[in-house]
Amino acid sequence: MDVATVCLIHGAWHDASCWDPLVPPLEDRGHRVLAPDLPLHDTKSGFEERIRPALEALDSLEGPIVVGHSQGTAYSSLVAVARPVSLLVHLCPRLSGFAPPPGAPDTFRAGVPFPADRPDGTSVWDADTAISAMYRRLPPATARALAQRLRPMAPPPGEYPLREHPDVPTALVYAADDELFEPAWERFMARELLGIEPIEIPGGHFPMLEYPDALGDLLDRLARQNAGP
């Protein structure tokens, strides 16, 4: 029998394929894995439309674990409000709705060449820049294939609907050498804004690509701990 249903929510510019290396390690540990593809590239999609694929994938499933990566944590949080979940995992997170208070650490790593907005409000990475900024820890062929799959990111119309974090069991996992987000901000966010102790893992911003087996072990432990005796 499955230990848990794990729903994986991708972040900006990516699609669900970024989770592909993590699916076998989770399934090998007895988990059912869902990785819906969110229409974050669609300029006409609002927040409700963007989380609909996840809600439809979960349907009537009870107590899933929802894992959001990077900016995907904004959408996984909305899923946790719309469906009863047993655990919400923020992986290398960029949580929306939490403005850094005065004196908080910087959110983004200095010097990251994030793409500028285009006239329609979308942004898109140049492949070579994406490889050097996001995927330099990965084998060159893997990095090139990922960069070629990147999609435009469209800002959703309207204001982010959450002002408080969902009242559900939560874990925050951050990477010690995250290329995009400052680990100091993620630690601050966990302790000061969420009231939990963060979990540090080695490596960069894409642990599901860099070391999926180790991440699978961590998520498996969290799932089993959350399930109780």
PDB file of C-alpha atoms in Angstrom:
ATOM      1  CA  MET A   1       0.000   0.000   0.000  1.00  0.00           C
ATOM      2  CA  ASP A   2       1.184   3.531  -0.756  1.00  0.00           C
ATOM      3  CA  VAL A   3       2.759   5.319   2.184  1.00  0.00           C
ATOM      4  CA  ALA A   4       1.481   8.685   0.931  1.00  0.00           C
ATOM      5  CA  THR A   5       0.324  10.567  -2.113  1.00  0.00           C
ATOM      6  CA  VAL A   6       2.919  13.211  -2.961  1.00  0.00           C
ATOM      7  CA  CYS A   7       1.859  16.076  -5.219  1.00  0.00           C
ATOM      8  CA  LEU A   8       4.795  17.963  -6.747  1.00  0.00           C
ATOM      9  CA  ILE A   9       4.250  21.593  -7.795  1.00  0.00           C
ATOM     10  CA  HIS A  10       6.823  23.099 -10.156  1.00  0.00           C
ATOM     11  CA  GLY A  11       7.949  26.714 -10.168  1.00  0.00           C
ATOM     12  CA  ALA A  12       8.356  29.565 -12.612  1.00  0.00           C
ATOM     13  CA  TRP A  13       9.514  29.006 -16.202  1.00  0.00           C
ATOM     14  CA  HIS A  14       9.485  25.212 -15.729  1.00  0.00           C
ATOM     15  CA  ASP A  15       6.959  22.476 -16.396  1.00  0.00           C
ATOM     16  CA  ALA A  16       6.230  19.236 -14.587  1.00  0.00           C
ATOM     17  CA  SER A  17       9.119  17.435 -16.306  1.00  0.00           C
ATOM     18  CA  CYS A  18      11.565  19.059 -13.864  1.00  0.00           C
ATOM     19  CA  TRP A  19      10.323  16.491 -11.323  1.00  0.00           C
ATOM     20  CA  ASP A  20      10.995  13.461 -13.555  1.00  0.00           C
ATOM     21  CA  PRO A  21      14.207  12.347 -11.775  1.00  0.00           C
ATOM     22  CA  LEU A  22      12.462  12.417  -8.379  1.00  0.00           C
ATOM     23  CA  VAL A  23       9.438  10.317  -9.332  1.00  0.00           C
ATOM     24  CA  PRO A  24      11.188   6.887  -9.364  1.00  0.00           C
ATOM     25  CA  PRO A  25      12.883   7.378  -5.961  1.00  0.00           C
ATOM     26  CA  LEU A  26       9.545   8.293  -4.394  1.00  0.00           C
ATOM     27  CA  GLU A  27       7.689   5.444  -6.080  1.00  0.00           C
ATOM     28  CA  ASP A  28      10.435   2.997  -5.056  1.00  0.00           C
ATOM     29  CA  ARG A  29       9.745   4.028  -1.463  1.00  0.00           C
ATOM     30  CA  GLY A  30       6.066   3.205  -1.822  1.00  0.00           C
ATOM     31  CA  HIS A  31       4.570   6.614  -2.555  1.00  0.00           C
ATOM     32  CA  ARG A  32       2.038   7.568  -5.171  1.00  0.00           C
ATOM     33  CA  VAL A  33       3.382  10.579  -7.085  1.00  0.00           C
ATOM     34  CA  LEU A  34       1.447  13.278  -8.916  1.00  0.00           C
ATOM     35  CA  ALA A  35       3.200  16.023 -10.880  1.00  0.00           C
ATOM     36  CA  PRO A  36       0.613  18.284 -12.519  1.00  0.00           C
ATOM     37  CA  ASP A  37       1.632  20.791 -15.165  1.00  0.00           C
ATOM     38  CA  LEU A  38       0.510  24.288 -14.158  1.00  0.00           C
ATOM     39  CA  PRO A  39      -0.225  26.907 -16.869  1.00  0.00           C
ATOM     40  CA  LEU A  40       2.159  29.494 -15.437  1.00  0.00           C
ATOM     41  CA  HIS A  41       3.009  30.567 -18.986  1.00  0.00           C
ATOM     42  CA  ASP A  42      -0.588  31.504 -19.806  1.00  0.00           C
ATOM     43  CA  THR A  43      -1.130  35.271 -19.630  1.00  0.00           C
ATOM     44  CA  LYS A  44      -4.891  34.749 -19.276  1.00  0.00           C
ATOM     45  CA  SER A  45      -4.729  32.367 -16.324  1.00  0.00           C
ATOM     46  CA  GLY A  46      -5.493  33.621 -12.829  1.00  0.00           C
ATOM     47  CA  PHE A  47      -4.603  31.899  -9.580  1.00  0.00           C
ATOM     48  CA  GLU A  48      -7.670  29.685  -9.694  1.00  0.00           C
ATOM     49  CA  GLU A  49      -6.835  28.457 -13.203  1.00  0.00           C
ATOM     50  CA  ARG A  50      -3.208  27.912 -12.281  1.00  0.00           C
ATOM     51  CA  ILE A  51      -3.898  25.521  -9.432  1.00  0.00           C
ATOM     52  CA  ARG A  52      -6.780  23.724 -11.165  1.00  0.00           C
ATOM     53  CA  PRO A  53      -4.537  20.946 -12.618  1.00  0.00           C
ATOM     54  CA  ALA A  54      -3.310  20.147  -9.111  1.00  0.00           C
ATOM     55  CA  LEU A  55      -6.796  20.147  -7.631  1.00  0.00           C
ATOM     56  CA  GLU A  56      -8.069  17.905 -10.418  1.00  0.00           C
ATOM     57  CA  ALA A  57      -5.124  15.522  -9.949  1.00  0.00           C
ATOM     58  CA  LEU A  58      -5.813  15.285  -6.233  1.00  0.00           C
ATOM     59  CA  ASP A  59      -9.592  15.078  -6.726  1.00  0.00           C
ATOM     60  CA  SER A  60     -10.926  13.259  -3.645  1.00  0.00           C
ATOM     61  CA  LEU A  61      -7.610  11.851  -2.420  1.00  0.00           C
ATOM     62  CA  GLU A  62      -7.213  12.154   1.337  1.00  0.00           C
ATOM     63  CA  GLY A  63      -4.317  13.775   3.130  1.00  0.00           C
ATOM     64  CA  PRO A  64      -1.747  14.253   0.347  1.00  0.00           C
ATOM     65  CA  ILE A  65       1.676  15.725   0.901  1.00  0.00           C
ATOM     66  CA  VAL A  66       2.095  18.786  -1.331  1.00  0.00           C
ATOM     67  CA  VAL A  67       5.617  19.852  -2.269  1.00  0.00           C
ATOM     68  CA  GLY A  68       6.135  23.244  -3.895  1.00  0.00           C
ATOM     69  CA  HIS A  69       9.472  24.224  -5.401  1.00  0.00           C
ATOM     70  CA  SER A  70      10.747  27.794  -5.670  1.00  0.00           C
ATOM     71  CA  GLN A  71       7.946  30.093  -6.832  1.00  0.00           C
ATOM     72  CA  GLY A  72       5.737  27.021  -6.983  1.00  0.00           C
ATOM     73  CA  THR A  73       5.368  27.391  -3.203  1.00  0.00           C
ATOM     74  CA  ALA A  74       2.946  30.247  -3.879  1.00  0.00           C
ATOM     75  CA  TYR A  75       0.704  27.789  -5.727  1.00  0.00           C
ATOM     76  CA  SER A  76       1.205  24.816  -3.416  1.00  0.00           C
ATOM     77  CA  SER A  77       0.064  27.050  -0.555  1.00  0.00           C
ATOM     78  CA  LEU A  78      -3.136  27.802  -2.459  1.00  0.00           C
ATOM     79  CA  VAL A  79      -3.637  24.070  -3.024  1.00  0.00           C
ATOM     80  CA  ALA A  80      -3.293  23.519   0.726  1.00  0.00           C
ATOM     81  CA  VAL A  81      -6.108  25.997   1.317  1.00  0.00           C
ATOM     82  CA  ALA A  82      -8.383  24.415  -1.290  1.00  0.00           C
ATOM     83  CA  ARG A  83      -7.767  20.748  -0.320  1.00  0.00           C
ATOM     84  CA  PRO A  84      -7.115  19.063   3.040  1.00  0.00           C
ATOM     85  CA  VAL A  85      -3.412  18.153   3.078  1.00  0.00           C
ATOM     86  CA  SER A  86      -1.386  16.286   5.669  1.00  0.00           C
ATOM     87  CA  LEU A  87       1.873  18.153   5.034  1.00  0.00           C
ATOM     88  CA  LEU A  88       3.014  21.153   3.024  1.00  0.00           C
ATOM     89  CA  VAL A  89       6.695  21.120   2.033  1.00  0.00           C
ATOM     90  CA  HIS A  90       8.354  24.321   0.835  1.00  0.00           C
ATOM     91  CA  LEU A  91      11.426  23.337  -1.198  1.00  0.00           C
ATOM     92  CA  CYS A  92      13.906  26.159  -1.907  1.00  0.00           C
ATOM     93  CA  PRO A  93      10.919  28.473  -1.526  1.00  0.00           C
ATOM     94  CA  ARG A  94       9.902  31.888  -2.755  1.00  0.00           C
ATOM     95  CA  LEU A  95       6.690  32.453  -0.832  1.00  0.00           C
ATOM     96  CA  SER A  96       4.325  35.111  -2.146  1.00  0.00           C
ATOM     97  CA  GLY A  97       2.403  37.311   0.233  1.00  0.00           C
ATOM     98  CA  PHE A  98       5.260  37.661   2.725  1.00  0.00           C
ATOM     99  CA  ALA A  99       6.927  41.036   2.326  1.00  0.00           C
ATOM    100  CA  PRO A 100      10.344  41.030   4.016  1.00  0.00           C
ATOM    101  CA  PRO A 101      10.099  43.115   7.207  1.00  0.00           C
ATOM    102  CA  PRO A 102      12.701  45.826   7.885  1.00  0.00           C
ATOM    103  CA  GLY A 103      16.058  44.324   8.702  1.00  0.00           C
ATOM    104  CA  ALA A 104      15.303  40.971   7.061  1.00  0.00           C
ATOM    105  CA  PRO A 105      18.035  39.375   4.918  1.00  0.00           C
ATOM    106  CA  ASP A 106      17.951  39.876   1.164  1.00  0.00           C
ATOM    107  CA  THR A 107      15.659  37.458  -0.659  1.00  0.00           C
ATOM    108  CA  PHE A 108      17.607  36.997  -3.887  1.00  0.00           C
ATOM    109  CA  ARG A 109      21.257  36.251  -4.463  1.00  0.00           C
ATOM    110  CA  ALA A 110      23.094  39.342  -5.623  1.00  0.00           C
ATOM    111  CA  GLY A 111      23.976  39.392  -9.312  1.00  0.00           C
ATOM    112  CA  VAL A 112      21.521  36.745 -10.555  1.00  0.00           C
ATOM    113  CA  PRO A 113      20.634  37.776 -14.145  1.00  0.00           C
ATOM    114  CA  PHE A 114      16.892  37.190 -13.883  1.00  0.00           C
ATOM    115  CA  PRO A 115      15.222  37.893 -17.245  1.00  0.00           C
ATOM    116  CA  ALA A 116      13.545  41.260 -17.712  1.00  0.00           C
ATOM    117  CA  ASP A 117       9.831  41.550 -18.359  1.00  0.00           C
ATOM    118  CA  ARG A 118       8.765  41.779 -21.975  1.00  0.00           C
ATOM    119  CA  PRO A 119       6.073  44.200 -23.207  1.00  0.00           C
ATOM    120  CA  ASP A 120       3.325  41.649 -22.489  1.00  0.00           C
ATOM    121  CA  GLY A 121       4.564  41.209 -18.912  1.00  0.00           C
ATOM    122  CA  THR A 122       6.073  37.764 -19.462  1.00  0.00           C
ATOM    123  CA  SER A 123       9.710  36.906 -18.913  1.00  0.00           C
ATOM    124  CA  VAL A 124      11.826  34.189 -20.477  1.00  0.00           C
ATOM    125  CA  TRP A 125      15.370  32.961 -20.020  1.00  0.00           C
ATOM    126  CA  ASP A 126      18.009  32.925 -22.693  1.00  0.00           C
ATOM    127  CA  ALA A 127      19.245  29.325 -22.751  1.00  0.00           C
ATOM    128  CA  ASP A 128      22.927  30.107 -22.150  1.00  0.00           C
ATOM    129  CA  THR A 129      22.112  32.485 -19.294  1.00  0.00           C
ATOM    130  CA  ALA A 130      19.796  29.912 -17.722  1.00  0.00           C
ATOM    131  CA  ILE A 131      22.503  27.265 -17.857  1.00  0.00           C
ATOM    132  CA  SER A 132      25.090  29.488 -16.157  1.00  0.00           C
ATOM    133  CA  ALA A 133      22.669  30.903 -13.586  1.00  0.00           C
ATOM    134  CA  MET A 134      20.547  27.881 -12.666  1.00  0.00           C
ATOM    135  CA  TYR A 135      22.019  24.630 -13.942  1.00  0.00           C
ATOM    136  CA  ARG A 136      25.782  24.907 -13.601  1.00  0.00           C
ATOM    137  CA  ARG A 137      25.870  22.005 -11.124  1.00  0.00           C
ATOM    138  CA  LEU A 138      24.301  19.618 -13.632  1.00  0.00           C
ATOM    139  CA  PRO A 139      25.913  17.670 -16.502  1.00  0.00           C
ATOM    140  CA  PRO A 140      26.122  19.907 -19.598  1.00  0.00           C
ATOM    141  CA  ALA A 141      23.768  17.793 -21.704  1.00  0.00           C
ATOM    142  CA  THR A 142      21.170  17.758 -18.922  1.00  0.00           C
ATOM    143  CA  ALA A 143      21.516  21.492 -18.399  1.00  0.00           C
ATOM    144  CA  ARG A 144      21.088  22.198 -22.113  1.00  0.00           C
ATOM    145  CA  ALA A 145      17.992  20.001 -22.348  1.00  0.00           C
ATOM    146  CA  LEU A 146      16.426  21.741 -19.348  1.00  0.00           C
ATOM    147  CA  ALA A 147      17.191  25.203 -20.708  1.00  0.00           C
ATOM    148  CA  GLN A 148      15.558  24.341 -24.011  1.00  0.00           C
ATOM    149  CA  ARG A 149      12.347  23.333 -22.216  1.00  0.00           C
ATOM    150  CA  LEU A 150      11.960  26.580 -20.283  1.00  0.00           C
ATOM    151  CA  ARG A 151       8.750  28.480 -20.950  1.00  0.00           C
ATOM    152  CA  PRO A 152       7.809  32.132 -20.580  1.00  0.00           C
ATOM    153  CA  MET A 153       6.538  33.055 -17.135  1.00  0.00           C
ATOM    154  CA  ALA A 154       3.390  35.153 -17.114  1.00  0.00           C
ATOM    155  CA  PRO A 155       2.417  37.240 -14.094  1.00  0.00           C
ATOM    156  CA  PRO A 156      -1.044  36.218 -12.887  1.00  0.00           C
ATOM    157  CA  PRO A 157      -3.706  38.883 -13.068  1.00  0.00           C
ATOM    158  CA  GLY A 158      -4.798  40.212  -9.728  1.00  0.00           C
ATOM    159  CA  GLU A 159      -3.390  40.274  -6.219  1.00  0.00           C
ATOM    160  CA  TYR A 160      -2.119  37.144  -4.496  1.00  0.00           C
ATOM    161  CA  PRO A 161      -5.089  35.910  -2.455  1.00  0.00           C
ATOM    162  CA  LEU A 162      -3.303  34.748   0.712  1.00  0.00           C
ATOM    163  CA  ARG A 163      -2.177  37.079   3.480  1.00  0.00           C
ATOM    164  CA  GLU A 164      -1.456  34.363   6.022  1.00  0.00           C
ATOM    165  CA  HIS A 165       0.244  31.028   5.662  1.00  0.00           C
ATOM    166  CA  PRO A 166      -2.122  28.018   5.549  1.00  0.00           C
ATOM    167  CA  ASP A 167      -2.713  26.504   8.978  1.00  0.00           C
ATOM    168  CA  VAL A 168      -1.348  23.073   8.095  1.00  0.00           C
ATOM    169  CA  PRO A 169       1.735  21.072   9.131  1.00  0.00           C
ATOM    170  CA  THR A 170       4.641  22.571   7.205  1.00  0.00           C
ATOM    171  CA  ALA A 171       8.306  21.842   6.513  1.00  0.00           C
ATOM    172  CA  LEU A 172      10.744  24.239   4.867  1.00  0.00           C
ATOM    173  CA  VAL A 173      13.753  22.743   3.083  1.00  0.00           C
ATOM    174  CA  TYR A 174      16.483  25.023   1.770  1.00  0.00           C
ATOM    175  CA  ALA A 175      19.711  24.402  -0.124  1.00  0.00           C
ATOM    176  CA  ALA A 176      22.964  25.551   1.437  1.00  0.00           C
ATOM    177  CA  ASP A 177      24.353  26.772  -1.898  1.00  0.00           C
ATOM    178  CA  ASP A 178      21.128  27.958  -3.544  1.00  0.00           C
ATOM    179  CA  GLU A 179      22.056  29.893  -6.686  1.00  0.00           C
ATOM    180  CA  LEU A 180      18.916  32.055  -6.745  1.00  0.00           C
ATOM    181  CA  PHE A 181      17.682  32.655  -3.181  1.00  0.00           C
ATOM    182  CA  GLU A 182      19.634  33.655  -0.101  1.00  0.00           C
ATOM    183  CA  PRO A 183      19.722  30.816   2.449  1.00  0.00           C
ATOM    184  CA  ALA A 184      19.721  33.465   5.206  1.00  0.00           C
ATOM    185  CA  TRP A 185      16.330  34.684   3.973  1.00  0.00           C
ATOM    186  CA  GLU A 186      14.930  31.165   3.846  1.00  0.00           C
ATOM    187  CA  ARG A 187      16.105  30.471   7.404  1.00  0.00           C
ATOM    188  CA  PHE A 188      14.594  33.768   8.520  1.00  0.00           C
ATOM    189  CA  MET A 189      11.331  32.987   6.735  1.00  0.00           C
ATOM    190  CA  ALA A 190      11.068  29.585   8.422  1.00  0.00           C
ATOM    191  CA  ARG A 191      11.850  30.746  11.940  1.00  0.00           C
ATOM    192  CA  GLU A 192      10.382  34.238  12.060  1.00  0.00           C
ATOM    193  CA  LEU A 193       7.458  34.057   9.640  1.00  0.00           C
ATOM    194  CA  LEU A 194       6.411  30.395   9.871  1.00  0.00           C
ATOM    195  CA  GLY A 195       7.623  29.499  13.357  1.00  0.00           C
ATOM    196  CA  ILE A 196       9.363  26.279  12.295  1.00  0.00           C
ATOM    197  CA  GLU A 197      12.952  25.092  12.162  1.00  0.00           C
ATOM    198  CA  PRO A 198      14.233  24.874   8.569  1.00  0.00           C
ATOM    199  CA  ILE A 199      15.894  21.788   7.129  1.00  0.00           C
ATOM    200  CA  GLU A 200      19.195  22.431   5.362  1.00  0.00           C
ATOM    201  CA  ILE A 201      20.304  20.207   2.501  1.00  0.00           C
ATOM    202  CA  PRO A 202      23.515  20.470   0.466  1.00  0.00           C
ATOM    203  CA  GLY A 203      23.699  21.649  -3.113  1.00  0.00           C
ATOM    204  CA  GLY A 204      21.834  24.171  -5.203  1.00  0.00           C
ATOM    205  CA  HIS A 205      18.380  25.367  -6.134  1.00  0.00           C
ATOM    206  CA  PHE A 206      17.284  22.202  -7.977  1.00  0.00           C
ATOM    207  CA  PRO A 207      17.827  19.260  -5.597  1.00  0.00           C
ATOM    208  CA  MET A 208      15.329  17.101  -7.512  1.00  0.00           C
ATOM    209  CA  LEU A 209      17.696  17.350 -10.493  1.00  0.00           C
ATOM    210  CA  GLU A 210      21.026  17.378  -8.661  1.00  0.00           C
ATOM    211  CA  TYR A 211      20.479  14.475  -6.234  1.00  0.00           C
ATOM    212  CA  PRO A 212      16.972  13.025  -6.515  1.00  0.00           C
ATOM    213  CA  ASP A 213      17.725   9.915  -4.441  1.00  0.00           C
ATOM    214  CA  ALA A 214      18.768  11.949  -1.408  1.00  0.00           C
ATOM    215  CA  LEU A 215      15.751  14.226  -1.786  1.00  0.00           C
ATOM    216  CA  GLY A 216      13.561  11.148  -2.115  1.00  0.00           C
ATOM    217  CA  ASP A 217      14.971   9.875   1.189  1.00  0.00           C
ATOM    218  CA  LEU A 218      14.217  13.186   2.891  1.00  0.00           C
ATOM    219  CA  LEU A 219      10.644  13.402   1.588  1.00  0.00           C
ATOM    220  CA  ASP A 220      10.106   9.761   2.523  1.00  0.00           C
ATOM    221  CA  ARG A 221      11.220  10.467   6.101  1.00  0.00           C
ATOM    222  CA  LEU A 222       8.953  13.497   6.305  1.00  0.00           C
ATOM    223  CA  ALA A 223       6.042  11.454   4.977  1.00  0.00           C
ATOM    224  CA  ARG A 224       6.575   8.659   7.477  1.00  0.00           C
ATOM    225  CA  GLN A 225       7.045  11.055  10.387  1.00  0.00           C
ATOM    226  CA  ASN A 226       3.889  12.877   9.417  1.00  0.00           C
ATOM    227  CA  ALA A 227       1.968   9.596   9.204  1.00  0.00           C
ATOM    228  CA  GLY A 228       2.703   8.910  12.871  1.00  0.00           C
ATOM    229  CA  PRO A 229       3.327   5.461  14.451  1.00  0.00           C
TER     230      PRO A 229
END
